[in-house]
Short mmCIF file of C-alpha atoms in Angstrom, two decimals:
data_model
loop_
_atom_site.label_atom_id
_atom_site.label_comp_id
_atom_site.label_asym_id
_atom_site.label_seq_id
_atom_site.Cartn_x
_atom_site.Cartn_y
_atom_site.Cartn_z
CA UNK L 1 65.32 160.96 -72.44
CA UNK L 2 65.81 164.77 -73.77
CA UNK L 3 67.75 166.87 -72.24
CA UNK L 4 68.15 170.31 -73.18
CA UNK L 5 71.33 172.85 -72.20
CA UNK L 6 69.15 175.71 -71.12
CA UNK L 7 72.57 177.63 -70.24
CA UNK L 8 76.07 176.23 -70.08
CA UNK L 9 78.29 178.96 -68.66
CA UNK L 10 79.36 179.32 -64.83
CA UNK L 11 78.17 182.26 -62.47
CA UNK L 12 77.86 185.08 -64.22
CA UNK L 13 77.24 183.99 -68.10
CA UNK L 14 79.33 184.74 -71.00
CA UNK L 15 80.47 187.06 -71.62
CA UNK L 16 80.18 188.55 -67.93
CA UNK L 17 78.41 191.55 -67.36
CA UNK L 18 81.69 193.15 -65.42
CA UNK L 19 84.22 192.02 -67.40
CA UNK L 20 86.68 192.71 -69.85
CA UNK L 21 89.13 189.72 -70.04
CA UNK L 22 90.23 188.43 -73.03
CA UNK L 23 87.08 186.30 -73.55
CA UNK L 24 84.72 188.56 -72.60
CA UNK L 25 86.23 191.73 -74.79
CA UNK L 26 86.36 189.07 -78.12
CA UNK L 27 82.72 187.57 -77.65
CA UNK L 28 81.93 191.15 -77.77
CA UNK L 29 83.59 193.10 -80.59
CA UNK L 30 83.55 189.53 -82.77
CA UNK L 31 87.14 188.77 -82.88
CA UNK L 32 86.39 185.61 -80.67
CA UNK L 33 85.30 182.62 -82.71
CA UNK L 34 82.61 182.09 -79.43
CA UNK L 35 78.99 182.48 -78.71
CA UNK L 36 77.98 184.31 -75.77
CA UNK L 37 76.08 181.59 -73.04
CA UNK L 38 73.70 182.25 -70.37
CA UNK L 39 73.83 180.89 -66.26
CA UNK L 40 74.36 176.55 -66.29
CA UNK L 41 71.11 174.91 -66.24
CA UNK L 42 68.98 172.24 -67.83
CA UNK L 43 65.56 170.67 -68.27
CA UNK L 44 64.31 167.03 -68.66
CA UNK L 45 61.63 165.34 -70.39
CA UNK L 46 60.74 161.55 -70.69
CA UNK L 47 58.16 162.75 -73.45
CA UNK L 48 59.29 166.43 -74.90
CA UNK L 49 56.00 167.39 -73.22
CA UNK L 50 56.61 167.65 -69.71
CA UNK L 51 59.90 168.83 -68.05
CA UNK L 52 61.93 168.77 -64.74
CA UNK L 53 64.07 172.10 -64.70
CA UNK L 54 67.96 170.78 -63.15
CA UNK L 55 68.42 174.22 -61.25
CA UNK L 56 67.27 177.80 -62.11
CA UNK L 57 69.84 180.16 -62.86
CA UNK L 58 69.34 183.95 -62.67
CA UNK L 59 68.98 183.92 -66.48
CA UNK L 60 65.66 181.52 -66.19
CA UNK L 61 63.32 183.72 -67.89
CA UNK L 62 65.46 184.41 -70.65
CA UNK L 63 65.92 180.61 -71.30
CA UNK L 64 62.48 180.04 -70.94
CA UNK L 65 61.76 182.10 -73.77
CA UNK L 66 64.36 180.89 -75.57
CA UNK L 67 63.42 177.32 -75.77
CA UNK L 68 59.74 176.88 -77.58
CA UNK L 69 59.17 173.29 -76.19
CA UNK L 70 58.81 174.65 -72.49
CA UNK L 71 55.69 177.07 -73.48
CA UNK L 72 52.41 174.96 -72.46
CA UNK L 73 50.80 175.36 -75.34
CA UNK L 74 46.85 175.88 -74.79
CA UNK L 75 47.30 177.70 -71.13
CA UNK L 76 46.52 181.15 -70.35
CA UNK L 77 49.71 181.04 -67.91
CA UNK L 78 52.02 178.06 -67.68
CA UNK L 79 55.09 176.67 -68.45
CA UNK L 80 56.17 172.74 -69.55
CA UNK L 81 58.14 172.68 -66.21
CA UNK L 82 56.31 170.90 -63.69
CA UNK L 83 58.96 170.08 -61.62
CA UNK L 84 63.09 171.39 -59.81
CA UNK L 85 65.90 170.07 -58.79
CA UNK L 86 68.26 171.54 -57.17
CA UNK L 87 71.99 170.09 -57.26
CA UNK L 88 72.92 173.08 -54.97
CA UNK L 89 72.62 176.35 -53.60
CA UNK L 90 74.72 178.69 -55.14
CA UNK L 91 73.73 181.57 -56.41
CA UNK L 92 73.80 180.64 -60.23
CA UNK L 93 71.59 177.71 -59.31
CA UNK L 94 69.03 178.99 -57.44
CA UNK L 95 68.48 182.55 -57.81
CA UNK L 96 66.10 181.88 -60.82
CA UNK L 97 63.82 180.46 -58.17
CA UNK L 98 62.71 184.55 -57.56
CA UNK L 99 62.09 184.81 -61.27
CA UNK L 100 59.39 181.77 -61.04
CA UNK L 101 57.54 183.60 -58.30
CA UNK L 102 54.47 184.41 -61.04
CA UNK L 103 54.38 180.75 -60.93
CA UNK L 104 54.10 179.35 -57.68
CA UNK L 105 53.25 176.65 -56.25
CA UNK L 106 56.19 174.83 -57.28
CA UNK L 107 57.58 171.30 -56.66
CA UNK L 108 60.94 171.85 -55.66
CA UNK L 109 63.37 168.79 -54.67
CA UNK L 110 66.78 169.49 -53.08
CA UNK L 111 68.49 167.73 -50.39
CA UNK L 112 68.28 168.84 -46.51
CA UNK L 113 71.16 170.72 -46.74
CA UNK L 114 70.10 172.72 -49.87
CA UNK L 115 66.76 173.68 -48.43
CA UNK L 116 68.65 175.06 -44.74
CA UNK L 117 70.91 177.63 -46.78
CA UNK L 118 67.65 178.77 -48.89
CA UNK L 119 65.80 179.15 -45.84
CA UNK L 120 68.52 181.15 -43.80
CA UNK L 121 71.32 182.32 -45.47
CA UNK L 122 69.66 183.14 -49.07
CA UNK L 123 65.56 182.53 -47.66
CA UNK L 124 64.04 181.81 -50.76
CA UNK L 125 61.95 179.26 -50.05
CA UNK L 126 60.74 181.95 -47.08
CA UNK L 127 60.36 184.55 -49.10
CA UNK L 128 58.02 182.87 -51.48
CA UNK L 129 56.39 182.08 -49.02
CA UNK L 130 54.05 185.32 -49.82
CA UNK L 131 53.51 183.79 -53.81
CA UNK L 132 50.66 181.42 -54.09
CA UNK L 133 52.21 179.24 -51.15
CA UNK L 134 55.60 179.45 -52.45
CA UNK L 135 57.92 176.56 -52.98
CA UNK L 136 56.68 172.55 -51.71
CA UNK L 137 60.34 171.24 -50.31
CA UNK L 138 60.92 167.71 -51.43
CA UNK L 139 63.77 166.48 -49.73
CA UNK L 140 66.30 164.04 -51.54
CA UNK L 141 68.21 161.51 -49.53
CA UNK L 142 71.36 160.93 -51.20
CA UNK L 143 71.62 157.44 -52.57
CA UNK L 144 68.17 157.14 -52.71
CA UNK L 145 66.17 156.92 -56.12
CA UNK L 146 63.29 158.90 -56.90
CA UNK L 147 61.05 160.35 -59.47
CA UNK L 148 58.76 162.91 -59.70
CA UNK L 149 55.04 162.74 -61.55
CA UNK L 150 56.00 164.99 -64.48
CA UNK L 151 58.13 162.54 -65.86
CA UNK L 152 57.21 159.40 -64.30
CA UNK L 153 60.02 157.38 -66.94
CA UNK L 154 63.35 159.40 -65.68
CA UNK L 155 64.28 157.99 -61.99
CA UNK L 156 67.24 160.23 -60.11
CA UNK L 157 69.52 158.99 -57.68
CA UNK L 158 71.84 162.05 -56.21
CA UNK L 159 75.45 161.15 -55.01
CA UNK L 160 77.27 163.36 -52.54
CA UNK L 161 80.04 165.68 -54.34
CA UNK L 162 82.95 166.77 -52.85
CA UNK L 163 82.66 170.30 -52.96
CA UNK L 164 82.01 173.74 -51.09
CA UNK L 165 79.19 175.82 -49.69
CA UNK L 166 77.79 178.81 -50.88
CA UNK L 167 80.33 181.93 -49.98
CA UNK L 168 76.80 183.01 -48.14
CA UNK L 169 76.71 179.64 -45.91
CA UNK L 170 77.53 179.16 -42.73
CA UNK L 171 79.00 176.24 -44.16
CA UNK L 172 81.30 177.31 -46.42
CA UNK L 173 84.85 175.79 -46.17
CA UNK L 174 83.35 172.88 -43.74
CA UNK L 175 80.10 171.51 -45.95
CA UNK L 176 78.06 168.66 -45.39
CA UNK L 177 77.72 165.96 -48.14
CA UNK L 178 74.25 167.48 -48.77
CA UNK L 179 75.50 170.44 -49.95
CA UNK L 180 76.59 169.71 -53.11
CA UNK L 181 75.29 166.59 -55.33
CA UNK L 182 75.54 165.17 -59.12
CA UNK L 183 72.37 163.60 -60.29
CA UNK L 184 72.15 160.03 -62.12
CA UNK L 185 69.22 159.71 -64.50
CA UNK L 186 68.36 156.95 -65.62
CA UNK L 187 65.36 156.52 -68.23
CA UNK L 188 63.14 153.01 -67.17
CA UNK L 189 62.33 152.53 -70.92
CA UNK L 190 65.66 152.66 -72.51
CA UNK L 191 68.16 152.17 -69.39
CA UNK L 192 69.81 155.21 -71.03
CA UNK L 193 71.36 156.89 -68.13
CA UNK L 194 72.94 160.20 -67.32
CA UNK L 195 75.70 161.53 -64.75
CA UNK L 196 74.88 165.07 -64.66
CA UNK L 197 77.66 167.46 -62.09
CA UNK L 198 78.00 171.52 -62.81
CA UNK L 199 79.87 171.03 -59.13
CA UNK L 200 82.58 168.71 -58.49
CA UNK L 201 85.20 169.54 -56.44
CA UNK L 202 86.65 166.42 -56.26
CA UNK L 203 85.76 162.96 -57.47
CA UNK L 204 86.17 160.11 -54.89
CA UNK L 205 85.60 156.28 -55.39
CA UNK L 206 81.72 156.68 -55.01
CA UNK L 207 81.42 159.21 -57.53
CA UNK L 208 84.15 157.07 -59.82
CA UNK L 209 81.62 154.44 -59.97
CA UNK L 210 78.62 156.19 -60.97
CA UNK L 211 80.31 157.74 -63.64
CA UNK L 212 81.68 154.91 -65.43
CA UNK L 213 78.00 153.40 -65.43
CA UNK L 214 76.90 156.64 -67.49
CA UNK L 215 76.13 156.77 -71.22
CA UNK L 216 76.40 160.01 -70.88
CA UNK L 217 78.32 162.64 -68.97
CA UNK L 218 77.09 166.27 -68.35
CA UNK L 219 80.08 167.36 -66.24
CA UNK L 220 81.95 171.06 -64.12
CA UNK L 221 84.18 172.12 -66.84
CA UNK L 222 84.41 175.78 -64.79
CA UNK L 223 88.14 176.45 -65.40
CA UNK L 224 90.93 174.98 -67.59
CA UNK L 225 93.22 175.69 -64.78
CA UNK L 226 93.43 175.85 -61.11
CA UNK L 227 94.74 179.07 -60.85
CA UNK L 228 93.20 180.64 -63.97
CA UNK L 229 91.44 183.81 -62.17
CA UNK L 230 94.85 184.92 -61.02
CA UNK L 231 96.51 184.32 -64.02
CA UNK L 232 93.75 186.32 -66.00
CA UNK L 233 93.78 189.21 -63.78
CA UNK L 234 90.44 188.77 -62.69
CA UNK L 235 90.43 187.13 -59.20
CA UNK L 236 92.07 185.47 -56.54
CA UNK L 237 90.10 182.39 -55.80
CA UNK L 238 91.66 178.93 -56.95
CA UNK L 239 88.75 176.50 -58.96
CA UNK L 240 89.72 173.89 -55.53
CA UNK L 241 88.59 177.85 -53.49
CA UNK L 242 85.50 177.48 -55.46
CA UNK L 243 84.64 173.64 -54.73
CA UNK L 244 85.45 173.25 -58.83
CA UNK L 245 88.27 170.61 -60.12
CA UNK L 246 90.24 172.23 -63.47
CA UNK L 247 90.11 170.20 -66.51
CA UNK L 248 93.57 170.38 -67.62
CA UNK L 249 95.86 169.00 -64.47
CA UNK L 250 97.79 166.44 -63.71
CA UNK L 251 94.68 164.84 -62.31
CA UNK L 252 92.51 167.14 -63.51
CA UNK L 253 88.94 166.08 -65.07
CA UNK L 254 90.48 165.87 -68.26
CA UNK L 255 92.34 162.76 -67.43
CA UNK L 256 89.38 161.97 -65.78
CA UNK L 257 87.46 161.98 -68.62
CA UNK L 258 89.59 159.78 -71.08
CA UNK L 259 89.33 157.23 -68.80
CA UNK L 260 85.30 157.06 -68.76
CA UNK L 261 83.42 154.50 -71.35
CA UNK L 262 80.67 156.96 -71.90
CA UNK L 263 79.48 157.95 -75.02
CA UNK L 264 79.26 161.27 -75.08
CA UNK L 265 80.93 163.21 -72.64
CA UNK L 266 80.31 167.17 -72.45
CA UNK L 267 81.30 169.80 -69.94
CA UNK L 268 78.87 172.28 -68.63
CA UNK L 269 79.34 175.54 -66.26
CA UNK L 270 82.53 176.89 -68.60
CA UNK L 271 83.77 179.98 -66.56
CA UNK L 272 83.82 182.89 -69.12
CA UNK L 273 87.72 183.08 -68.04
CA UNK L 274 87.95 179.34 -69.70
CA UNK L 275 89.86 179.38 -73.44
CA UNK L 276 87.87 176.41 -74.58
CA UNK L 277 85.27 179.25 -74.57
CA UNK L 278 86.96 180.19 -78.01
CA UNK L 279 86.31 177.21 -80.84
CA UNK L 280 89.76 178.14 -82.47
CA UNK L 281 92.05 177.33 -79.32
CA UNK L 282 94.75 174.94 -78.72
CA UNK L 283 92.52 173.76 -75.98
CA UNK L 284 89.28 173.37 -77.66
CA UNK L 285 91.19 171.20 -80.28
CA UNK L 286 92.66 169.09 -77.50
CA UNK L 287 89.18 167.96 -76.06
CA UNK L 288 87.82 167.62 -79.30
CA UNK L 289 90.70 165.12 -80.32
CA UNK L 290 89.76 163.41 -76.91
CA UNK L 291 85.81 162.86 -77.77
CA UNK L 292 85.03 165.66 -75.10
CA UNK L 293 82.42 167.95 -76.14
CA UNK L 294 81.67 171.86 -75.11
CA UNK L 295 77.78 172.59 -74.51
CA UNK L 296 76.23 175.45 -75.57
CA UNK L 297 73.56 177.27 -74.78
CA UNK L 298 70.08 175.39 -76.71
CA UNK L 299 72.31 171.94 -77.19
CA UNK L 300 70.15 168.79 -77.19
CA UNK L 301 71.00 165.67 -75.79
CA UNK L 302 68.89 162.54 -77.48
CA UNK L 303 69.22 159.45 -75.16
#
């Protein structure tokens, strides 16, 4: 299985377009030891020909071009995805869909849930609509393997997350367990298997279970701290607001973490607020001293 960190940052990339936080200002005049990252997504390949694209942020078409082995070499038009999941349907997950418009048809599997908000709330599976027959809804039952054509090897089972709905949904603050899912991946050939969240609000005994059966972890690093937006300056939402669990408390994911057998574990969706943005910090040090790994924008993932 390849996998390849198309963008590792949380809504908004880094550093964001708005703001001027510590992070943000360093990335940007250089005194930062940090490399700027684009919207948290990632594509899959059982060959390194064909690829399933795990949500499309609003920075698609930039990581598209940044990432040779999804042009389809030999077509006029064309990309190597052939295939989307969606985990959820926030904004810096599914947004990217409106850049793929030149594109459509495409095959786009997402729970029940995840299709209702991009139909109403955000209609972007209606507004397609009007592209080449827009997007073809899959639906994923959670618990449920399946696999798509493109990459007949990789099966996916989605687990329910314990998170929150879109600020756009009528479900925010009271979501359903569609809303918000992690994706195992497992790889038929080599039983290689991955536990891939950018969401996770909170991890329950289901969840706890998958994960140790992972040899690898792709997991919501989104804020060092629960209350890091207010202690930045730059917002009022908690990460538990947001549906996101910090990685540094008392049973934060960083606990959570050390107590997995996977091989690799590596967060992804790193709010640009987050000092393990910067490679010199006290905090950086302290996951690398714990085996936990920062992605970055173009990492590869060999399993």
């Amino acid at each position: 299985m390849q996998i390849n960190v198309l963008g590792s940052a949380a809504g908004g990339g880094f550093p964001q377009w708005n703001c001027n936080c510590t992070n943000c200002q360093g990335v940007r005049n250089g005194t930062l030891n940090a490399t700027a990252r684009t919207q948290s997504s990632i594509a899959l390949s059982d060959d390194g020909t064909d690829f399933v694209l795990c949500n499309a942020s609003p920075d698609i078409a930039r990581q598209i071009a940044a990432t040779p082995a999804l042009n389809k070499t030999g077509a006029l038009r064309g990309t190597a995805i052939g295939a989307i999941i969606l985990t959820d349907s926030q904004i810096d997950h599914s947004a990217g869909l409106l850049s793929l418009r030149e594109g459509c048809p495409h095959q786009v599997w997402c729970t029940p849930e995840v299709h209702d908000d991009l139909t109403q709330g955000f209609p972007v599976f209606t507004m397609l609509t009007h592209w080449n027959g827009g997007l073809v809804h899959h639906a994923i039952t959670p618990g449920e393997p399946f696999s798509v054509a493109v990459c007949p090897a990789l099966t996916f089972t989605a687990i329910p997350l314990l998170s929150n709905a879109p600020p756009y949904s009528q479900y925010r603050g009271k979501p359903l367990p569609g809303h918000n899912v992690a994706l195992f991946i497992e790889d038929t050939r080599s039983g290689k298997t991955l536990l891939y969240a950018p969401g996770l609000g909170e991890p329950d005994s289901e969840l706890l279970g998958w994960m140790k059966k992972a040899d690898c972890l792709l997991i919501d690093g989104t804020l060092w701290h629960d209350n890091e937006l207010a202690a930045t300056g730059v917002g009022s939402n908690t990460g538990k607001d947001m549906g996101h669990l910090a990685l540094a408390e008392e049973q934060g994911l960083i606990a959570l973490l050390a107590s997995m057998p996977a091989a690799r574990k590596i967060l992804i969706h790193i709010n640009n607020t987050n000092p393990i943005l910067d490679a010199d910090s006290a905090e950086r040090q302290a996951l690398t001293q714990l085996g936990i790994e920062v992605s970055w924008d173009g990492m590869r993932i060999d399993l």
